[in-house]
PDB file of C-alpha atoms in Angstrom:
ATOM      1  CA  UNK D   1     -53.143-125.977  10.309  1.00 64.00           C
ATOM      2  CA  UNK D   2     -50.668-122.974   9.562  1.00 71.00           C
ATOM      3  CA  UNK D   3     -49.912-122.031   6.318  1.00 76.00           C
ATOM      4  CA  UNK D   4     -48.480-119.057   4.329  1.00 78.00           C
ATOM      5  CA  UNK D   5     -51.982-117.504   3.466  1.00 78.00           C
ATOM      6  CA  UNK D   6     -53.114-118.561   7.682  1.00 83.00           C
ATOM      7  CA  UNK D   7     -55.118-115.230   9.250  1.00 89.00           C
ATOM      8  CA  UNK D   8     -55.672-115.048  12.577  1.00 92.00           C
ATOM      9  CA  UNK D   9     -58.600-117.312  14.465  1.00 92.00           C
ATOM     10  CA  UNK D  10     -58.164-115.930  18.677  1.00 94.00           C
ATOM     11  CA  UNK D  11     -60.370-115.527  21.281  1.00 96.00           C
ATOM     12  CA  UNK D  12     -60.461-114.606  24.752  1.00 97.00           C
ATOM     13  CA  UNK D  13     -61.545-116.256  28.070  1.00 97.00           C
ATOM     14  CA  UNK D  14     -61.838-114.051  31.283  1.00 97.00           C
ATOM     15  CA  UNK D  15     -62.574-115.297  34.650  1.00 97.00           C
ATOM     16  CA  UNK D  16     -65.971-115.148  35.940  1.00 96.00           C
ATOM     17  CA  UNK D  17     -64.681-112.300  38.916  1.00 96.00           C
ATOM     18  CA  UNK D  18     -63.716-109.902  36.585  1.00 96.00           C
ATOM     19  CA  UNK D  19     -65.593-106.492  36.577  1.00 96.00           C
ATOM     20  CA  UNK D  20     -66.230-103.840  33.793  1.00 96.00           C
ATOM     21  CA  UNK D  21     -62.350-101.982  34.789  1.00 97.00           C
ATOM     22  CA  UNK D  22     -61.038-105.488  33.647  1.00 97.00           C
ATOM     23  CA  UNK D  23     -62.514-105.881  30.845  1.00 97.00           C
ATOM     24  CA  UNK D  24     -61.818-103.018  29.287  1.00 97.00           C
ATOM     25  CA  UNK D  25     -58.456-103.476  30.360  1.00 97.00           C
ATOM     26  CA  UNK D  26     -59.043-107.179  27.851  1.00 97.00           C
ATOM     27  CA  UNK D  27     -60.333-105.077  25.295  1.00 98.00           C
ATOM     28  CA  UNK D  28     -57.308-102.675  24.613  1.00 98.00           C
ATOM     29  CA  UNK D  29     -54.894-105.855  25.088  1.00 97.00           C
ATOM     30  CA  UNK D  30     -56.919-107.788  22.476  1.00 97.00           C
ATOM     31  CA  UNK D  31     -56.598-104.893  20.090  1.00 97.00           C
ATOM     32  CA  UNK D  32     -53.511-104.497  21.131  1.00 97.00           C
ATOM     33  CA  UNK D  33     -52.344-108.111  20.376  1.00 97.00           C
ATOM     34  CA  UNK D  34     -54.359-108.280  17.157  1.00 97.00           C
ATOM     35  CA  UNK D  35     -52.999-105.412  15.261  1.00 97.00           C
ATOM     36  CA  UNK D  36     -49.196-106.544  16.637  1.00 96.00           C
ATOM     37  CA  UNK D  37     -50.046-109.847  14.795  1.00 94.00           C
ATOM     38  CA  UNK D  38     -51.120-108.193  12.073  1.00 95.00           C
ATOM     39  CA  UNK D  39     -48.143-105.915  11.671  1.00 95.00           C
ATOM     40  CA  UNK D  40     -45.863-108.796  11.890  1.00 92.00           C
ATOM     41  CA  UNK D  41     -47.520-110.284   8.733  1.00 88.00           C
ATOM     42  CA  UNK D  42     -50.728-112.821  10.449  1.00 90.00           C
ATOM     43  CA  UNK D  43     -53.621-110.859   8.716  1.00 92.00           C
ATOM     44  CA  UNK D  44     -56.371-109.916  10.412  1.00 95.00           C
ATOM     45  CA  UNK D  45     -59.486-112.180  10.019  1.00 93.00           C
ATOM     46  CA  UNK D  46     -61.657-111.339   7.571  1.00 90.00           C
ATOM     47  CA  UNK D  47     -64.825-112.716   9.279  1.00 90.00           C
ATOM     48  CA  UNK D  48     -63.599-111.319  12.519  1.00 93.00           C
ATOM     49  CA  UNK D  49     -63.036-114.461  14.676  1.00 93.00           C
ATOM     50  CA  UNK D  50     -60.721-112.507  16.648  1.00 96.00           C
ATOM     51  CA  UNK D  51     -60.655-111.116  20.604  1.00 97.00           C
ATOM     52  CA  UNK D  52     -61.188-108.167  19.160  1.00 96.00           C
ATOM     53  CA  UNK D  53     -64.095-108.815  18.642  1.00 96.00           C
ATOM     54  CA  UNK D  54     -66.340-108.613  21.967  1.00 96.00           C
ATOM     55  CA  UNK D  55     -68.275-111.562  20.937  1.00 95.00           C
ATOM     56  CA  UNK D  56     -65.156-113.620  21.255  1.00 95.00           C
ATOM     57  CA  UNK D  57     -64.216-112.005  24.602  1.00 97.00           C
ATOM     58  CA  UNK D  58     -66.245-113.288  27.709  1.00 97.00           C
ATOM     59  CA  UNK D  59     -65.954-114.259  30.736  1.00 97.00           C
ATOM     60  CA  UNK D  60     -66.115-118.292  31.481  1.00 97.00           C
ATOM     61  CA  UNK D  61     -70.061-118.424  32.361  1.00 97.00           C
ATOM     62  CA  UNK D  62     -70.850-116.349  28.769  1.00 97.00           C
ATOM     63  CA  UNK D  63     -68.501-119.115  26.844  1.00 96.00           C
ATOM     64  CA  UNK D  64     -69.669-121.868  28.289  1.00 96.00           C
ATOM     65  CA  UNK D  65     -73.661-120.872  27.409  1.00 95.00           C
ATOM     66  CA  UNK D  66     -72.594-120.041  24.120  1.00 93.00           C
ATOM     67  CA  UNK D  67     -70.737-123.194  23.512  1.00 94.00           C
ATOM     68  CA  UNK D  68     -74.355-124.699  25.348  1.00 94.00           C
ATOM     69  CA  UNK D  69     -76.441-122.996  22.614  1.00 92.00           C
ATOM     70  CA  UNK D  70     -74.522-124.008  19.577  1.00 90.00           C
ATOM     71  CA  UNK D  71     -74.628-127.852  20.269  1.00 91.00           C
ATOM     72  CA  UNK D  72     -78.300-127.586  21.473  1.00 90.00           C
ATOM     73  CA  UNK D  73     -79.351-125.259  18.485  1.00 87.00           C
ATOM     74  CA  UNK D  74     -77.139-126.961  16.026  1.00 81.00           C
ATOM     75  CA  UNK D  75     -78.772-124.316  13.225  1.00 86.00           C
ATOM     76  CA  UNK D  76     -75.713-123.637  10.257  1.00 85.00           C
ATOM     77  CA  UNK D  77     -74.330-120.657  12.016  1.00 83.00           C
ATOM     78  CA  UNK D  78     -73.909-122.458  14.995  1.00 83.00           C
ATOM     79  CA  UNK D  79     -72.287-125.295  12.896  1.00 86.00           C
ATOM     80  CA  UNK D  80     -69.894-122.800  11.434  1.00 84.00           C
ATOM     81  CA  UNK D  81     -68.767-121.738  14.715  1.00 84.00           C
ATOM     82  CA  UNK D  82     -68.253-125.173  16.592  1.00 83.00           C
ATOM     83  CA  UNK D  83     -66.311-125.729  13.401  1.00 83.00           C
ATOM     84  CA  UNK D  84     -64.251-122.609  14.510  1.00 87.00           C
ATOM     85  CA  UNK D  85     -63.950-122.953  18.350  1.00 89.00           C
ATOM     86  CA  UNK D  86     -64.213-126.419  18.815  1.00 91.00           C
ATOM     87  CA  UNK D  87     -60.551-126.619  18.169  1.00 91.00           C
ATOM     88  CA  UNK D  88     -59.378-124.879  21.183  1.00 90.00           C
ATOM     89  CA  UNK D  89     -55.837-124.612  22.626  1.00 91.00           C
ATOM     90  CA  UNK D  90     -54.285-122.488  24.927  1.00 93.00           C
ATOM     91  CA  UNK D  91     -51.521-119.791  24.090  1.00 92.00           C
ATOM     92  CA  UNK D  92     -51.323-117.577  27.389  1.00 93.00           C
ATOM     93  CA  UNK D  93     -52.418-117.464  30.816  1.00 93.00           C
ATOM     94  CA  UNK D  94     -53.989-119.242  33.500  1.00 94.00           C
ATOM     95  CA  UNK D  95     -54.027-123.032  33.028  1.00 95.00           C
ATOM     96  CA  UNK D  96     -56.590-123.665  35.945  1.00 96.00           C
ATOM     97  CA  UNK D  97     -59.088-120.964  34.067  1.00 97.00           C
ATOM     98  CA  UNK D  98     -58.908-122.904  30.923  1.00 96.00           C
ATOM     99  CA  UNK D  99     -58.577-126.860  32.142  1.00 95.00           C
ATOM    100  CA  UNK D 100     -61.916-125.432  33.636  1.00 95.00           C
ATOM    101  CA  UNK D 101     -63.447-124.225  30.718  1.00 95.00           C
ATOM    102  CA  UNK D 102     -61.760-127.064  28.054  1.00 94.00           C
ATOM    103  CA  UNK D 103     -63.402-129.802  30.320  1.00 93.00           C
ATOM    104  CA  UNK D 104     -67.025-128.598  29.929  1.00 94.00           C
ATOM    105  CA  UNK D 105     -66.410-127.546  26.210  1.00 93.00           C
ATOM    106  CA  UNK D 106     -65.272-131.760  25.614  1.00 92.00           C
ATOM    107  CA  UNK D 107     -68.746-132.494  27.634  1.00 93.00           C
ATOM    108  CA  UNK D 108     -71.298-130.250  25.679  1.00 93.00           C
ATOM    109  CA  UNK D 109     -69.565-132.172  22.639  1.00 92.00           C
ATOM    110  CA  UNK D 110     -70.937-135.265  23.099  1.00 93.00           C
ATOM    111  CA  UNK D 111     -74.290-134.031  22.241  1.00 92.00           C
ATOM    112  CA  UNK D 112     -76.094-136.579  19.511  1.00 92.00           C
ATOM    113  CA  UNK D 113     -78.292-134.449  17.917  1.00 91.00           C
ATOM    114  CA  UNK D 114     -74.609-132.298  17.317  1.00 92.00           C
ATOM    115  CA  UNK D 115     -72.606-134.348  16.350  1.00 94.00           C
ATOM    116  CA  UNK D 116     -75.280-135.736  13.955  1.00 93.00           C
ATOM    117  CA  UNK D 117     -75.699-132.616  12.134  1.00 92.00           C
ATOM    118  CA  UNK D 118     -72.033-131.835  12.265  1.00 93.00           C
ATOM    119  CA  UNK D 119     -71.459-135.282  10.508  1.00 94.00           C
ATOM    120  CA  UNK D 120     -74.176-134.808   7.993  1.00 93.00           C
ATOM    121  CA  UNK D 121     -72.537-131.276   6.881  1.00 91.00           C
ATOM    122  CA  UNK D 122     -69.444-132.843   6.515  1.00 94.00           C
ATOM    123  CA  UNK D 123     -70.591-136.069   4.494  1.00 93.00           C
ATOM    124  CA  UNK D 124     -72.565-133.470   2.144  1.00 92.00           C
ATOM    125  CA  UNK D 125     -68.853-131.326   0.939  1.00 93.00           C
ATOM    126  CA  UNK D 126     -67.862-132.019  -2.437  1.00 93.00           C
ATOM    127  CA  UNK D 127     -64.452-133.750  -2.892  1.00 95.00           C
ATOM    128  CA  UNK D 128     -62.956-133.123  -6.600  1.00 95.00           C
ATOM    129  CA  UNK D 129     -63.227-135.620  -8.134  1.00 92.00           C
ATOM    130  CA  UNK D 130     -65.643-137.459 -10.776  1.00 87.00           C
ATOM    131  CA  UNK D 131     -66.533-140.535 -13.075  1.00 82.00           C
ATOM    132  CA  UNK D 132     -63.766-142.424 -14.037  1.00 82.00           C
ATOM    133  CA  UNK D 133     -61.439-141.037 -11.346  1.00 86.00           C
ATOM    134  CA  UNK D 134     -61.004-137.419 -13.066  1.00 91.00           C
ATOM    135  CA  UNK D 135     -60.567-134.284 -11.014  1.00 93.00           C
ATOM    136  CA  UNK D 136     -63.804-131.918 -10.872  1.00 92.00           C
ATOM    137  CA  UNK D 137     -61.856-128.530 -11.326  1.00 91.00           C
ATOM    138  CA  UNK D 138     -63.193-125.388 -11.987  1.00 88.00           C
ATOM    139  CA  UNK D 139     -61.400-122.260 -14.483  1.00 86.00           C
ATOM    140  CA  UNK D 140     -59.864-119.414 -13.200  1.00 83.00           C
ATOM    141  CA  UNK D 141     -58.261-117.257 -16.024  1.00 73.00           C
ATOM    142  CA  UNK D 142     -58.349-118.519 -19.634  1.00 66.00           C
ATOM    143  CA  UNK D 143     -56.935-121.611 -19.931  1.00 59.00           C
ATOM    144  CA  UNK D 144     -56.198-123.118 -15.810  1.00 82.00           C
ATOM    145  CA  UNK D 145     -57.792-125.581 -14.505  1.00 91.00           C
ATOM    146  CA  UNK D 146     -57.718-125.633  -9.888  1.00 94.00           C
ATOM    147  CA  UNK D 147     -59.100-126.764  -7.373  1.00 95.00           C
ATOM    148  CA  UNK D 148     -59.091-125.791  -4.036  1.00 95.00           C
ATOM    149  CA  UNK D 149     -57.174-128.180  -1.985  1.00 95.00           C
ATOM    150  CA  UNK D 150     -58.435-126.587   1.418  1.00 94.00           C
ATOM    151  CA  UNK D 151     -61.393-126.330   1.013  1.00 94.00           C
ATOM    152  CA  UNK D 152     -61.823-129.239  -1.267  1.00 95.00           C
ATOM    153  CA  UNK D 153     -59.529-131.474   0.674  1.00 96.00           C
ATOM    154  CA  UNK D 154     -57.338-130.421   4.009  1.00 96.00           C
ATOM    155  CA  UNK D 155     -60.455-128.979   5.568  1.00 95.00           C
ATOM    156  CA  UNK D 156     -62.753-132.007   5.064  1.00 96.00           C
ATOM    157  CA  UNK D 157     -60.532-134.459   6.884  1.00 97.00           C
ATOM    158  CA  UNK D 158     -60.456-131.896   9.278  1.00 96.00           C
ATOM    159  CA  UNK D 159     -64.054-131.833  10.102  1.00 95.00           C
ATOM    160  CA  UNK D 160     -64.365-135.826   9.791  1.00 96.00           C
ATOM    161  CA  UNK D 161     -61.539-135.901  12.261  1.00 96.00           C
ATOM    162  CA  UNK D 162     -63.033-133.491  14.520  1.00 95.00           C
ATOM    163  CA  UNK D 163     -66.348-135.273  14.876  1.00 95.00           C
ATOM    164  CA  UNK D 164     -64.663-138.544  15.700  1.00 95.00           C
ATOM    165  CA  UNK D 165     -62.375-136.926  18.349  1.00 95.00           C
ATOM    166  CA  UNK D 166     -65.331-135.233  19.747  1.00 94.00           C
ATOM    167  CA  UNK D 167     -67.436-137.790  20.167  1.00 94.00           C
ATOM    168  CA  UNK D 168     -64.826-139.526  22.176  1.00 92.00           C
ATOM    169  CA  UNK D 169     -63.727-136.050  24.662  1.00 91.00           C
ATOM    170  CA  UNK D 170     -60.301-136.316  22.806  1.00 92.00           C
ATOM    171  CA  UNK D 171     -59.143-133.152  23.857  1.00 89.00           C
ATOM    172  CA  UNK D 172     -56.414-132.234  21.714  1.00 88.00           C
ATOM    173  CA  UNK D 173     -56.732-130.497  18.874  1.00 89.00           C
ATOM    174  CA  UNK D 174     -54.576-130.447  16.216  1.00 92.00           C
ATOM    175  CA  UNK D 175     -55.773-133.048  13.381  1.00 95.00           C
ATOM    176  CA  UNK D 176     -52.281-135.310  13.652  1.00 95.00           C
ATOM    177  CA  UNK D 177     -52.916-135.241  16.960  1.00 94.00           C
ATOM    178  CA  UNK D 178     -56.162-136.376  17.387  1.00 95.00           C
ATOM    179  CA  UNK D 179     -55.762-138.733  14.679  1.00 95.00           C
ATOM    180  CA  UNK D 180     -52.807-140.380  16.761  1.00 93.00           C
ATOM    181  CA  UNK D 181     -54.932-141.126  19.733  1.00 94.00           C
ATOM    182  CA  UNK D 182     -57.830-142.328  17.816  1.00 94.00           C
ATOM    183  CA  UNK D 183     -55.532-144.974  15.998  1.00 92.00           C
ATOM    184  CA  UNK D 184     -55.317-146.540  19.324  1.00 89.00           C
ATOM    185  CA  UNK D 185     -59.132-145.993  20.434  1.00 84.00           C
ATOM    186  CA  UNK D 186     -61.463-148.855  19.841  1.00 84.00           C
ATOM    187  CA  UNK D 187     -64.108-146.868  18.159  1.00 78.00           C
ATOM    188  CA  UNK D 188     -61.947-145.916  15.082  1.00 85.00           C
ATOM    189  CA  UNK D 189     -60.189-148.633  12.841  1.00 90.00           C
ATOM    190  CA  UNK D 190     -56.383-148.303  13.416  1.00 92.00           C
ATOM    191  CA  UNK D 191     -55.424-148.422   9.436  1.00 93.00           C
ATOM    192  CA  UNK D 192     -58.232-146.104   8.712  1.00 93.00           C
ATOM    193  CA  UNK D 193     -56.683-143.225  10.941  1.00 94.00           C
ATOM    194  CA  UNK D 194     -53.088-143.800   9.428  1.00 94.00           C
ATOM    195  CA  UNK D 195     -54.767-143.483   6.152  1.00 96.00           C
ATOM    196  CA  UNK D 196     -56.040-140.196   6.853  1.00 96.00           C
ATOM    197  CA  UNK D 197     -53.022-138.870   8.681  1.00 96.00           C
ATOM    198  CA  UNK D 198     -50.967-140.242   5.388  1.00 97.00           C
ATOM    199  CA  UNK D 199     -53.625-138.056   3.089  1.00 97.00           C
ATOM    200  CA  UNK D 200     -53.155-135.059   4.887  1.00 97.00           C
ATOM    201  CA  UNK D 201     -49.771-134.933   5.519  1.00 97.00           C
ATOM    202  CA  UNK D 202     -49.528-135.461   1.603  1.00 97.00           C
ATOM    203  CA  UNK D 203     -52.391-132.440   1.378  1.00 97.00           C
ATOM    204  CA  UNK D 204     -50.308-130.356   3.186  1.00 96.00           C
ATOM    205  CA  UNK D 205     -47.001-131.167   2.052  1.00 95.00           C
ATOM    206  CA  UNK D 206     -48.599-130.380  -1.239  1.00 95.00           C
ATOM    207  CA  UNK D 207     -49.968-126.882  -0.248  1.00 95.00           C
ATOM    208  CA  UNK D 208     -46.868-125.510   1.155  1.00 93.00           C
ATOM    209  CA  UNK D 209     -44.720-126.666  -1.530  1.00 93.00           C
ATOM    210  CA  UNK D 210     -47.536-125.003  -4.008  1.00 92.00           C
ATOM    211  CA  UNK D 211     -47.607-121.630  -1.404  1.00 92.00           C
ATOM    212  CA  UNK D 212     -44.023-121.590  -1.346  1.00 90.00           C
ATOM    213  CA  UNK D 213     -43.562-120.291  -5.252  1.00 81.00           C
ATOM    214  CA  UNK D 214     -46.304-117.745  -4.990  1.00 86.00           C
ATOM    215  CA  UNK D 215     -45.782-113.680  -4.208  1.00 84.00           C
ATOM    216  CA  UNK D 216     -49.562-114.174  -2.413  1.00 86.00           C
ATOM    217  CA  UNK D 217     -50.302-117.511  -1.462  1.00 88.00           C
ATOM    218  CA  UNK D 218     -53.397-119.073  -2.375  1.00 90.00           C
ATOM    219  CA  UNK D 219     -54.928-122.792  -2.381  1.00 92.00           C
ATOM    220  CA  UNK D 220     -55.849-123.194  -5.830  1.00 93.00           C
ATOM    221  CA  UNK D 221     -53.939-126.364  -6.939  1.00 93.00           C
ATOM    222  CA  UNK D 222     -53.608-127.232 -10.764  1.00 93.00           C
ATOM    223  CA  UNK D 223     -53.568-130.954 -11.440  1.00 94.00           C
ATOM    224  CA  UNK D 224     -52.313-130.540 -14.868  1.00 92.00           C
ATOM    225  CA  UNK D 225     -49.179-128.769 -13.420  1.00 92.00           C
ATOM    226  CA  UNK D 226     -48.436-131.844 -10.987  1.00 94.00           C
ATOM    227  CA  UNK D 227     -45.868-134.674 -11.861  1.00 95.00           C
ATOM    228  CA  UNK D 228     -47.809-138.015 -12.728  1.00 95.00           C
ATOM    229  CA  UNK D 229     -46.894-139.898  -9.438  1.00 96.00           C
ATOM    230  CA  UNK D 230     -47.949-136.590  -7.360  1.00 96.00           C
ATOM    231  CA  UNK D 231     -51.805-136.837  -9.481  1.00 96.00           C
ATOM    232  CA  UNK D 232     -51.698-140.654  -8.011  1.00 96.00           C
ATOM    233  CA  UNK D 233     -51.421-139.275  -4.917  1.00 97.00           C
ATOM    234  CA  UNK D 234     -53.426-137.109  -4.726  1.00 97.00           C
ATOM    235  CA  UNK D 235     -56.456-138.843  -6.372  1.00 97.00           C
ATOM    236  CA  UNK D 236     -56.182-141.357  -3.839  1.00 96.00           C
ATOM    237  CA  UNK D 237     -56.111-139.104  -1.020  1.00 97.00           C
ATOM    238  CA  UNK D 238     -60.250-138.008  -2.509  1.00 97.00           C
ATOM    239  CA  UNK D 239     -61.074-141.279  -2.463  1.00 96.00           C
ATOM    240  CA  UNK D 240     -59.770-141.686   1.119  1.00 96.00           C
ATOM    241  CA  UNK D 241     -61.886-138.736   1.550  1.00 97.00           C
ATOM    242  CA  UNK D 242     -64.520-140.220   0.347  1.00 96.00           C
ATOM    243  CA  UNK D 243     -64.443-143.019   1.783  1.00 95.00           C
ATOM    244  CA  UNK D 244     -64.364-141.522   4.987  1.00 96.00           C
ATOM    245  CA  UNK D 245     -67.365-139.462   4.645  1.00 95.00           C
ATOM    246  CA  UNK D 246     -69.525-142.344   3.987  1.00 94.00           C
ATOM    247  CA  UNK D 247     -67.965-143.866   6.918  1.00 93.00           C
ATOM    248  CA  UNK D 248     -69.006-140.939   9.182  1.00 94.00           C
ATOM    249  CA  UNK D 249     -72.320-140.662   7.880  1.00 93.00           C
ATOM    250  CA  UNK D 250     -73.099-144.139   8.586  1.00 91.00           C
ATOM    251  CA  UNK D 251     -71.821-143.675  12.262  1.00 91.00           C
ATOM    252  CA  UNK D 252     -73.376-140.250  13.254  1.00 88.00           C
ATOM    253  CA  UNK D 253     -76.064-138.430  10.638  1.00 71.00           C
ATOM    254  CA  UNK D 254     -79.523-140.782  11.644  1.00 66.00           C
ATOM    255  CA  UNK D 255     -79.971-138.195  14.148  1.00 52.00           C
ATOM    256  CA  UNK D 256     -79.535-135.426  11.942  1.00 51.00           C
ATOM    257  CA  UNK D 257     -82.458-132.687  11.136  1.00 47.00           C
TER     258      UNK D 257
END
């Protein structure tokens, strides 16, 4: 989801025929490409998930064993990563090369012992919020109280939403999206999906409309500094939250280790 503190998260996919000419010829357009972004005001990423990067620039065969290792080896890394490039989409290029590729990727997904482990990372994140239905916030300065409604919030049904599409080779990506075509699959209750969508359109809505007054955007939301009905709100998009990480567990994390 874009926003107005969004870096850049790119990679690369080559075909398999393409020698060491070509890919150096990749290598100055991903550079290239990257800095353009960046000059044009999409940072650079700071943990350099960008095809840049040479890691994030292979040919199909060195993807597709990658992808292989992290749902095999689901160690945290790997976790972080499938977090990453497990929402995929295609900007540029040959639509045959990546249909190829996108298919496997949905495939390798399905792994139990994955999804397990992704589920049981995502049950485990903290939402904000406490006893008697008060936010958990943490000081920054003197005297305000944030949290961090990314990290805390947006990014957590995005990971619950992820696992469910995944497990059913729902293959697009975006969280609306996915959470569209899950409301009409059998494995996910219908108002349950709506729910979520509802949360994190309000999430969002919320974030851009807190971005939107700031010289550099950031994420830290102050409750104290919201209206009464938007504090409503957003406490019952946690519990939402909440309640959907228990759900998850429940369905995926026996298999977890």
């Amino acid at each position: 989801d874009q926003s107005l503190s969004s870096d850049q998260d790119n990679g690369l996919l080559v075909d398999d025929s393409a020698d060491d000419s070509a890919m150096q010829w990749f290598a100055n357009m991903a550079d290239f490409v990257c800095q353009g972004l960046a000059a044009c005001g999409l940072s650079l990423c700071k943990g350099n998930i960008m095809a840049s990067n040479p890691e994030l620039r292979l040919p199909l065969r060195a993807w597709l064993k990658k992808f292989q290792h992290w749902t095999l080896e689901p160690e945290p890394q790997a976790l972080l990563r499938s977090n990453i490039f497990f929402d995929r989409r295609m900007l540029y290029g040959d639509k045959r090369l990546f249909e190829q590729f996108d298919k496997q990727i949905a495939h390798l997904a399905t792994n139990q012992i994955f999804l397990a482990n992704l589920a049981a990372n995502a049950a485990d994140l903290a939402v904000p919020i406490g006893l008697f239905n008060r936010f958990r916030t943490h000081r920054i300065g003197e005297h305000r109280e944030v949290l961090d409604i990314k990290k805390s919030a947006i990014a957590i049904i995005n990971d619950i939403v992820r696992i469910h599409a995944l497990h059913n080779e729902i293959r697009p990506c975006s969280t609306p999206q996915r959470l569209q075509v899950l409301a009409d699959n059998p494995a996910m209750n219908n108002k349950d999906c709506l729910d979520l969508l509802a949360a994190w359109r309000f999430l969002v809505q919320l974030r851009l409309q807190h971005q939107l007054g700031q010289a550099e955007p950031d994420n830290l939301i102050a409750p104290d500094a919201l209206d009464s009905l938007a504090r409503r709100q957003l406490k019952t998009a946690f519990r939402l939250i909440k309640d959907a990480q228990e759900g998850l567990a429940l369905k995926f994390s026996r298999g977890a280790f």
